[in-house]
Tab-separated table of C-alpha atoms and ligand atoms in Angstrom:
chain	number	residue	atom	x	y	z
P	1	UNK	CA	-3.604	5.971	-2.141
P	2	UNK	CA	-0.904	5.441	0.481
P	3	UNK	CA	-1.305	4.266	3.747
P	4	UNK	CA	-4.840	3.439	3.397
P	5	UNK	CA	-3.892	-0.084	1.600
P	6	UNK	CA	-2.410	-0.929	4.745
P	7	UNK	CA	-5.887	-1.611	6.211
P	8	UNK	CA	-6.177	-4.558	4.315
P	9	UNK	CA	-2.837	-5.878	5.213
P	10	UNK	CA	-4.105	-5.307	8.794
P	11	UNK	CA	-7.634	-7.398	8.309
P	12	UNK	CA	-6.057	-9.896	6.204
P	13	UNK	CA	-3.416	-10.937	9.474
P	14	UNK	CA	-6.745	-11.393	11.948
P	15	UNK	CA	-8.476	-13.212	9.435
P	16	UNK	CA	-5.461	-15.588	8.875
P	17	UNK	CA	-3.187	-15.130	12.199
P	18	UNK	CA	-0.275	-17.567	10.103
P	19	UNK	CA	0.795	-15.045	7.382
P	20	UNK	CA	2.845	-12.777	9.136
P	21	UNK	CA	2.118	-9.001	8.726
P	22	UNK	CA	5.147	-8.126	6.989
P	23	UNK	CA	4.046	-10.345	4.147
P	24	UNK	CA	1.046	-8.617	3.593
P	25	UNK	CA	2.425	-5.357	3.651
P	26	UNK	CA	4.463	-6.365	0.814
P	27	UNK	CA	1.381	-7.981	-0.784
P	28	UNK	CA	-1.059	-4.685	-0.314
P	29	UNK	CA	1.899	-2.578	-1.908
P	30	UNK	CA	3.282	-5.343	-4.537
P	31	UNK	CA	2.159	-3.727	-7.523
P	32	UNK	CA	3.406	-0.120	-6.324
P	33	UNK	CA	6.608	-1.972	-5.313
P	34	UNK	CA	6.893	-3.036	-9.207
P	35	UNK	CA	5.094	0.549	-10.503
P	36	UNK	CA	8.613	2.415	-8.717
P	37	UNK	CA	11.027	0.180	-10.052
P	38	UNK	CA	9.471	0.302	-13.565
P	39	UNK	CA	9.186	4.094	-13.326
P	40	UNK	CA	13.042	3.866	-12.784
P	41	UNK	CA	13.659	1.798	-15.395
P	42	UNK	CA	11.609	4.479	-17.777
P	43	UNK	CA	9.061	1.851	-18.584
P	44	UNK	CA	5.739	3.272	-16.592
P	45	UNK	CA	5.665	7.074	-16.934
P	46	UNK	CA	4.200	9.893	-14.901
P	47	UNK	CA	4.693	13.656	-14.400
P	48	UNK	CA	4.951	15.524	-11.147
P	49	UNK	CA	2.557	18.599	-11.465
P	50	UNK	CA	1.659	20.784	-8.860
P	51	UNK	CA	-1.632	21.135	-7.802
P	52	UNK	CA	-2.800	18.231	-10.038
P	53	UNK	CA	-5.564	17.243	-7.424
P	54	UNK	CA	-6.175	18.610	-4.318
P	55	UNK	CA	-4.799	15.828	-2.878
P	56	UNK	CA	-2.327	14.274	-5.367
P	57	UNK	CA	0.974	15.904	-7.192
P	58	UNK	CA	0.752	12.783	-9.606
P	59	UNK	CA	-0.041	12.751	-13.180
P	60	UNK	CA	0.191	9.059	-13.663
P	61	UNK	CA	-0.453	8.763	-17.572
P	62	UNK	CA	1.183	5.591	-18.355
P	63	UNK	CA	0.998	2.501	-15.632
P	64	UNK	CA	-0.356	-0.742	-17.842
P	65	UNK	CA	1.806	-3.163	-16.540
P	66	UNK	CA	1.023	-2.383	-12.738
P	67	UNK	CA	-2.138	-0.282	-12.627
P	68	UNK	CA	-4.798	-1.804	-15.126
P	69	UNK	CA	-7.254	-3.945	-14.092
P	70	UNK	CA	-6.009	-7.011	-16.512
P	71	UNK	CA	-2.561	-6.589	-15.011
P	72	UNK	CA	-3.618	-6.435	-11.230
P	73	UNK	CA	-5.554	-9.546	-11.805
P	74	UNK	CA	-2.320	-11.231	-13.266
P	75	UNK	CA	-0.208	-9.931	-10.596
P	76	UNK	CA	-2.783	-11.227	-7.905
P	77	UNK	CA	-3.155	-14.640	-9.242
P	78	UNK	CA	0.878	-14.879	-9.953
P	79	UNK	CA	1.590	-13.705	-6.410
P	80	UNK	CA	-1.257	-15.897	-4.700
P	81	UNK	CA	-0.155	-19.117	-6.543
P	82	UNK	CA	3.273	-18.373	-5.791
P	83	UNK	CA	2.820	-17.920	-2.224
P	84	UNK	CA	0.678	-21.157	-1.733
P	85	UNK	CA	3.436	-23.278	-3.456
P	86	UNK	CA	6.137	-21.802	-1.448
P	87	UNK	CA	4.404	-22.116	1.747
P	88	UNK	CA	5.649	-24.718	3.990
P	89	UNK	CA	2.588	-26.696	6.357
P	90	UNK	CA	-1.089	-26.527	5.494
P	91	UNK	CA	-3.185	-23.931	4.595
P	92	UNK	CA	-1.731	-23.422	1.325
P	93	UNK	CA	-4.654	-22.838	-0.735
P	94	UNK	CA	-6.194	-20.401	1.932
P	95	UNK	CA	-3.026	-18.328	2.452
P	96	UNK	CA	-2.599	-17.958	-1.336
P	97	UNK	CA	-5.959	-16.776	-1.802
P	98	UNK	CA	-5.405	-14.192	1.318
P	99	UNK	CA	-2.263	-12.976	-0.412
P	100	UNK	CA	-3.631	-12.836	-3.873
P	101	UNK	CA	-6.817	-11.090	-2.404
P	102	UNK	CA	-4.188	-8.737	-0.606
P	103	UNK	CA	-2.573	-7.823	-3.880
P	104	UNK	CA	-6.140	-7.263	-5.837
P	105	UNK	CA	-7.243	-4.853	-2.630
P	106	UNK	CA	-4.523	-2.551	-3.905
P	107	UNK	CA	-6.457	-1.818	-7.508
P	108	UNK	CA	-9.736	-1.601	-5.696
P	109	UNK	CA	-8.446	0.873	-3.183
P	110	UNK	CA	-6.568	3.176	-5.620
P	111	UNK	CA	-9.919	3.035	-7.749
P	112	UNK	CA	-11.577	5.250	-5.145
P	113	UNK	CA	-9.012	7.683	-4.599
P	114	UNK	CA	-7.147	8.057	-8.230
P	115	UNK	CA	-8.353	10.589	-10.829
P	116	UNK	CA	-8.994	8.394	-13.994
P	117	UNK	CA	-5.612	6.748	-14.552
P	118	UNK	CA	-6.659	3.234	-14.041
P	119	UNK	CA	-6.689	1.459	-17.575
P	120	UNK	CA	-9.626	-1.542	-17.712
P	121	UNK	CA	-6.920	-3.023	-19.940
P	122	UNK	CA	-3.914	-2.396	-21.903
P	123	UNK	CA	-5.286	0.767	-24.107
P	124	UNK	CA	-8.542	0.297	-22.553
P	125	UNK	CA	-10.747	2.652	-21.141
P	126	UNK	CA	-9.770	4.544	-17.849
P	127	UNK	CA	-11.101	4.944	-14.580
P	128	UNK	CA	-10.908	6.273	-11.175
P	129	UNK	CA	-13.400	7.843	-8.573
P	130	UNK	CA	-11.160	11.093	-8.261
P	131	UNK	CA	-11.261	10.765	-4.053
P	132	UNK	CA	-8.102	12.755	-4.562
P	133	UNK	CA	-9.872	15.880	-5.529
P	134	UNK	CA	-10.650	16.066	-1.767
P	135	UNK	CA	-7.716	16.828	0.489
P	136	UNK	CA	-10.582	16.067	3.454
P	137	UNK	CA	-12.206	13.023	2.157
P	138	UNK	CA	-8.962	11.594	0.973
P	139	UNK	CA	-7.673	11.997	4.646
P	140	UNK	CA	-10.814	10.785	6.302
P	141	UNK	CA	-10.578	7.620	4.046
P	142	UNK	CA	-7.098	6.553	4.132
P	143	UNK	CA	-6.997	7.578	7.936
P	144	UNK	CA	-10.129	5.961	8.918
P	145	UNK	CA	-9.523	2.797	6.885
P	146	UNK	CA	-6.106	2.545	8.389
P	147	UNK	CA	-7.386	3.233	11.877
P	148	UNK	CA	-10.250	0.698	11.431
P	149	UNK	CA	-7.674	-2.327	9.937
P	150	UNK	CA	-5.117	-1.896	12.808
P	151	UNK	CA	-8.114	-2.029	15.551
P	152	UNK	CA	-9.124	-5.597	13.894
P	153	UNK	CA	-5.439	-6.488	14.125
P	154	UNK	CA	-5.285	-5.424	18.027
P	155	UNK	CA	-8.548	-6.748	18.709
P	156	UNK	CA	-7.272	-10.406	17.298
P	157	UNK	CA	-4.258	-10.471	18.685
P	158	UNK	CA	-2.758	-9.772	22.072
P	159	UNK	CA	0.733	-8.673	23.448
P	160	UNK	CA	4.015	-10.731	23.709
P	161	UNK	CA	6.762	-9.470	25.882
P	162	UNK	CA	6.847	-5.644	27.262
P	163	UNK	CA	7.073	-3.568	23.682
P	164	UNK	CA	3.637	-5.565	23.105
P	165	UNK	CA	1.475	-2.582	24.001
P	166	UNK	CA	3.510	0.076	22.729
P	167	UNK	CA	4.794	-1.233	19.432
P	168	UNK	CA	1.793	-1.258	17.168
P	169	UNK	CA	0.602	2.325	18.768
P	170	UNK	CA	4.054	3.682	17.686
P	171	UNK	CA	4.140	2.015	14.139
P	172	UNK	CA	0.632	3.179	13.329
P	173	UNK	CA	1.535	7.222	14.683
P	174	UNK	CA	4.661	6.734	12.371
P	175	UNK	CA	1.967	5.656	9.850
P	176	UNK	CA	0.396	8.821	10.194
P	177	UNK	CA	2.958	11.284	10.278
P	178	UNK	CA	4.140	9.430	7.201
P	179	UNK	CA	0.362	9.989	5.624
P	180	UNK	CA	0.732	13.983	6.515
P	181	UNK	CA	4.518	14.192	5.367
P	182	UNK	CA	3.075	12.742	2.217
P	183	UNK	CA	0.305	15.544	1.642
P	184	UNK	CA	2.581	18.611	2.942
P	185	UNK	CA	2.430	21.333	0.235
P	186	UNK	CA	5.737	21.560	-1.276
P	187	UNK	CA	7.401	24.832	-2.905
P	188	UNK	CA	9.518	22.281	-5.185
P	189	UNK	CA	8.090	18.940	-5.368
P	190	UNK	CA	10.627	16.281	-5.889
P	191	UNK	CA	11.696	14.944	-9.528
P	192	UNK	CA	10.480	11.837	-10.466
P	193	UNK	CA	13.477	9.058	-9.992
P	194	UNK	CA	13.535	10.481	-6.752
P	195	UNK	CA	9.771	10.165	-6.190
P	196	UNK	CA	10.536	6.516	-7.086
P	197	UNK	CA	13.293	5.837	-4.989
P	198	UNK	CA	11.474	7.460	-1.956
P	199	UNK	CA	8.351	5.256	-2.485
P	200	UNK	CA	10.322	2.220	-2.877
P	201	UNK	CA	12.145	2.962	0.329
P	202	UNK	CA	8.983	3.904	2.401
P	203	UNK	CA	7.383	0.953	1.739
P	204	UNK	CA	10.413	-1.461	2.392
P	205	UNK	CA	10.562	0.349	5.704
P	206	UNK	CA	7.234	-0.238	6.972
P	207	UNK	CA	7.330	-3.777	5.864
P	208	UNK	CA	10.505	-4.146	8.169
P	209	UNK	CA	8.489	-2.147	11.114
P	210	UNK	CA	5.462	-4.296	10.554
P	211	UNK	CA	7.936	-7.186	11.017
P	212	UNK	CA	9.266	-5.956	14.172
P	213	UNK	CA	6.000	-5.009	15.815
P	214	UNK	CA	4.323	-8.557	14.742
P	215	UNK	CA	7.184	-10.081	17.003
P	216	UNK	CA	5.642	-8.450	19.847
P	217	UNK	CA	1.936	-9.794	19.478
P	218	UNK	CA	0.458	-13.185	19.301
P	219	UNK	CA	-3.007	-14.536	18.508
P	220	UNK	CA	-5.890	-13.502	21.177
A	1	LIG	ZN1	-1.164	2.294	-6.524
């Protein structure tokens, strides 16, 4: 899953307005940041196979450190605890729980779309509900989820300054474009390292854009 993960970030921002949106954007993709890094390091492995699933060219056959259930629980607890400790001011526990929950949401949403490539534990059985077998339902769930999350964010914030109305709409439009680009049929799919670098660049760019958009909004 790609842009659908950000539905959780937008919704979490509404639940805890004192956590900046960009930090939630990083949290919901934290294990994919790690995944792309470990793919580049040769530790986690995938094959890029045209037509692997209707909505995915990724044969994700080895990613125990970032996408097994046990690993994601560890990532979520570690990220939430670290965030709570480093946070200045009050609400440390609540903020840590929300960041941990945002990190863990990644696995739950991946579970919906992935084929059976998400191990429960290292070497354990692999699960995945396989929504990627349907391009139509993949788009309905990812785009629908993003729009619902963004609507919650917009409803819980109000514009600050003259960019406050257009900025979130522009971000959502850009994310929809990325989603379409990500599913364009390619004659020559990218090589694995290029794909991982592109993923890191995309996640980072979206976090920066979320930071910019958040500056144009204030709690409603
Ligand atoms: Zn993932």
